[in-house]
Amino acid sequence: MIAAVALALLLAACGGGSDDSVTDSRGGDSPAGTEAAPEFSDGLDWLNVERPLSLAELRGKVVVLDFWTYGCINCIHIIPDLERLEAEFPDELVVIGVHSAKFDNEAETESIRSVIARYDLKHPVVNDRDFTVWNEWGIRAWPTTVVIDPAGNVVGAHSGEGVYEVVQPVVEALVAEFDARGSIDRSPIAITRQAPEARVLSFPGKVLHAGSRLFIADTNHHRIVVADPDTGEVLQVLGSGRRGFSDGSAAAARFSAPQGMSFDAMNGILYVADTGNHAVRTIDLATGRVGTLAGTGEQAVAYPPVAGPGAETALSSPWDVLLSGETLYVAMAGSHQIWVVDLATGLAAPFAGTGREGVVSGSRSRAELAQPSGLALDDAGRLFFADAESSSIRFAETWEGGVVALMAGSDAGLFDFGSVDGDRKEARFQHPLGVAFDGDDLFVADTYNSAIRRIDLESEEVTTLAGGGAGWADGEEPLFDEPGGISYGAGRLWVADTNNHAIRSVDPVTGETETLVLYGIEEFAPPPDTEAAEVLDAVVVAPGEVVVVLEVLLPEGYVFNDVAPFTVRWSGEGVAGSFASAGLEVVEPAFPLQTTIELEGGAGYLLAEVGTYYCRKDAQALCLIDRVTLRLPVTVEPGGAGEIAVSRTISDPLSEGP
């Protein structure tokens, strides 16, 4: 264990709060360290880079080690701080994520790879599955950041959140000092990130069945998708799809990684836990207008957050919402509490939990929760919540004088997890994020077990309904991959299968599962960005009827979707003609396809907006969408050709990056 760093021992697990300085044992005015940092061990899996890195080869750069585990909300909270540091010191600083997993599922390299894509991490990450690096450094809490100077010596460490304010001055001083010595290395580090797959949904976190509509939190596309649960047709898209925090029309408003939703059918209002914006948003479905009910768009500085008028009160990572009468319950994962927003007064306040992470039951005001992430209410007024970090299902009684108690799982501590059926107190879960009530039983999205579990509220027995082990399969023996959300409606369970980028429909009796194939989302796409269009070779064509021969080639192992149509829409810039009849909408297209365009004259561009739904042959319900604008320079003049050949080759979405 390294001796030069006095690490702050603030948290026993993933907690809230932070140390207020980089603790160290140095003296003097220089920020540089005096003891060499230990080298990384051999045999570790590295991601986002082509090969393992060593601290020796990073001499000349400031290095920040981020010890994290991806289910920890506080680890998620410091990602923006790390991004800010990387942007401010793009050539002088290297952040290395040291992923030391709390849960078994988190220790899998492929699970970490998915999370890197989910949170768009742009720095190297090493899988410290056996806590080799953790123990070498004597780390005691997630998250902990360690600073290493350009000479390879340890400067200090910081436990908890608030990383930017603490670490930035240290990095700035180190860069200035070593730059003055002429020993800063500004050469780039080669980052090799897998290109994101162009899916219809991206890491959907939650789903809500409400009447004839299915609301989907399309989390990494930063929008809400509304679909017909019977057909899969997309009915609305709420939000621009660009990350941000702004109210307004459905097409212009911005969200950031939205999660749970609740629907007020009487007033046509959808409430959304806008997790990344630390806010609760409203959507008027009649007009599509987006507003803000609670939260400022910034994470609360005070810990735990302080009650007040909703629009003026800063929140911390609301993960789910549930409406009951005039009360909106909020699973405040970031402060380990459940809050309420009074719709009559607009006031937002804690309802259960002190803000200290733990498993203490008892009165709501003195109970300790552990990252509540999913809500469900039974007919008796018990508010069930998926207490993710304690791997249990608990409930808060909503009546005056009500208490918090354990429903199923363990209340022995934050590290008692597994996959065990049986009596409710003997059963074990692994970081569950979702819970749903069907009127009789409770159903759980047991996220890290990739399973759907049932809690029989009468017999108090826990059973596995479907899944268990990450993967994808429909039918009587289905597989899921970290399902994060679950909802009951129309006699079915609806599951947000997060890492499969899909919505699944599960029979609550047999567990038989189908994947809902969504189509029609291209109807809500913004106008094409002609500046980003793919430019083809110029052609000269004759005026009049011109035949267009279109070819689209899929990567090996993929087929065209048998439900959603292939589409192409033509338009022109500087070219006179008739384009309406040239558009195509074909299910299971057989290429090449032919269509005609009537061109009159001019020189400019033909624009083709091409939308292709395609799926893996071995999992045809897991589909991707390729949307591209083809820009074809064209001159219309006598003597030109009567035919245009247009070809588009879609690259393998898994072929780039490690």
Tab-separated table of N, CA, C and O in Angstrom, residues 26 117 172 251 261 306 382 437 522 546 559 578 582 637 656:
chain	number	residue	atom	x	y	z
A	26	ARG	N	2.730	16.200	1.685
A	26	ARG	CA	3.809	17.036	1.176
A	26	ARG	C	3.986	18.265	2.053
A	26	ARG	O	3.095	18.679	2.778
A	117	ALA	N	-19.911	3.234	-23.154
A	117	ALA	CA	-20.733	3.794	-24.226
A	117	ALA	C	-21.903	4.589	-23.664
A	117	ALA	O	-22.256	5.657	-24.173
A	172	GLU	N	-3.806	22.615	-12.371
A	172	GLU	CA	-3.332	23.877	-12.956
A	172	GLU	C	-1.944	24.230	-12.439
A	172	GLU	O	-1.055	24.632	-13.210
A	251	ALA	N	-40.370	19.539	-30.142
A	251	ALA	CA	-39.241	19.442	-31.063
A	251	ALA	C	-38.022	20.205	-30.578
A	251	ALA	O	-36.900	19.903	-30.975
A	261	MET	N	-41.123	7.806	-15.388
A	261	MET	CA	-42.242	8.633	-15.819
A	261	MET	C	-43.506	8.236	-15.078
A	261	MET	O	-43.652	7.100	-14.633
A	306	VAL	N	-32.182	20.688	0.148
A	306	VAL	CA	-33.060	21.385	1.084
A	306	VAL	C	-34.402	21.652	0.421
A	306	VAL	O	-34.471	22.035	-0.748
A	382	ARG	N	-48.853	1.470	0.425
A	382	ARG	CA	-47.427	1.214	0.635
A	382	ARG	C	-46.666	1.600	-0.632
A	382	ARG	O	-46.974	1.101	-1.719
A	437	PHE	N	-46.380	-2.999	-9.826
A	437	PHE	CA	-47.446	-3.679	-9.097
A	437	PHE	C	-48.595	-3.947	-10.058
A	437	PHE	O	-49.028	-3.054	-10.781
A	522	GLU	N	-38.550	7.850	-37.849
A	522	GLU	CA	-37.952	8.799	-38.791
A	522	GLU	C	-38.915	9.921	-39.161
A	522	GLU	O	-38.499	10.994	-39.622
A	546	VAL	N	-35.936	10.502	-65.369
A	546	VAL	CA	-34.641	9.891	-65.071
A	546	VAL	C	-34.870	8.719	-64.116
A	546	VAL	O	-35.540	8.849	-63.094
A	559	VAL	N	-29.995	-8.433	-41.646
A	559	VAL	CA	-31.073	-8.495	-42.630
A	559	VAL	C	-31.958	-7.275	-42.456
A	559	VAL	O	-31.932	-6.611	-41.414
A	578	SER	N	-39.826	17.371	-60.338
A	578	SER	CA	-40.883	16.823	-59.499
A	578	SER	C	-40.314	15.615	-58.749
A	578	SER	O	-39.840	14.659	-59.366
A	582	ALA	N	-41.012	10.093	-56.449
A	582	ALA	CA	-39.781	9.299	-56.401
A	582	ALA	C	-39.559	8.660	-55.037
A	582	ALA	O	-38.699	7.796	-54.894
A	637	GLU	N	-28.935	18.608	-68.476
A	637	GLU	CA	-28.743	19.227	-69.782
A	637	GLU	C	-28.944	18.179	-70.870
A	637	GLU	O	-28.791	16.966	-70.626
A	656	GLU	N	-15.717	-1.230	-35.500
A	656	GLU	CA	-14.770	-0.183	-35.163
A	656	GLU	C	-14.479	-0.194	-33.675
A	656	GLU	O	-15.371	-0.256	-32.849
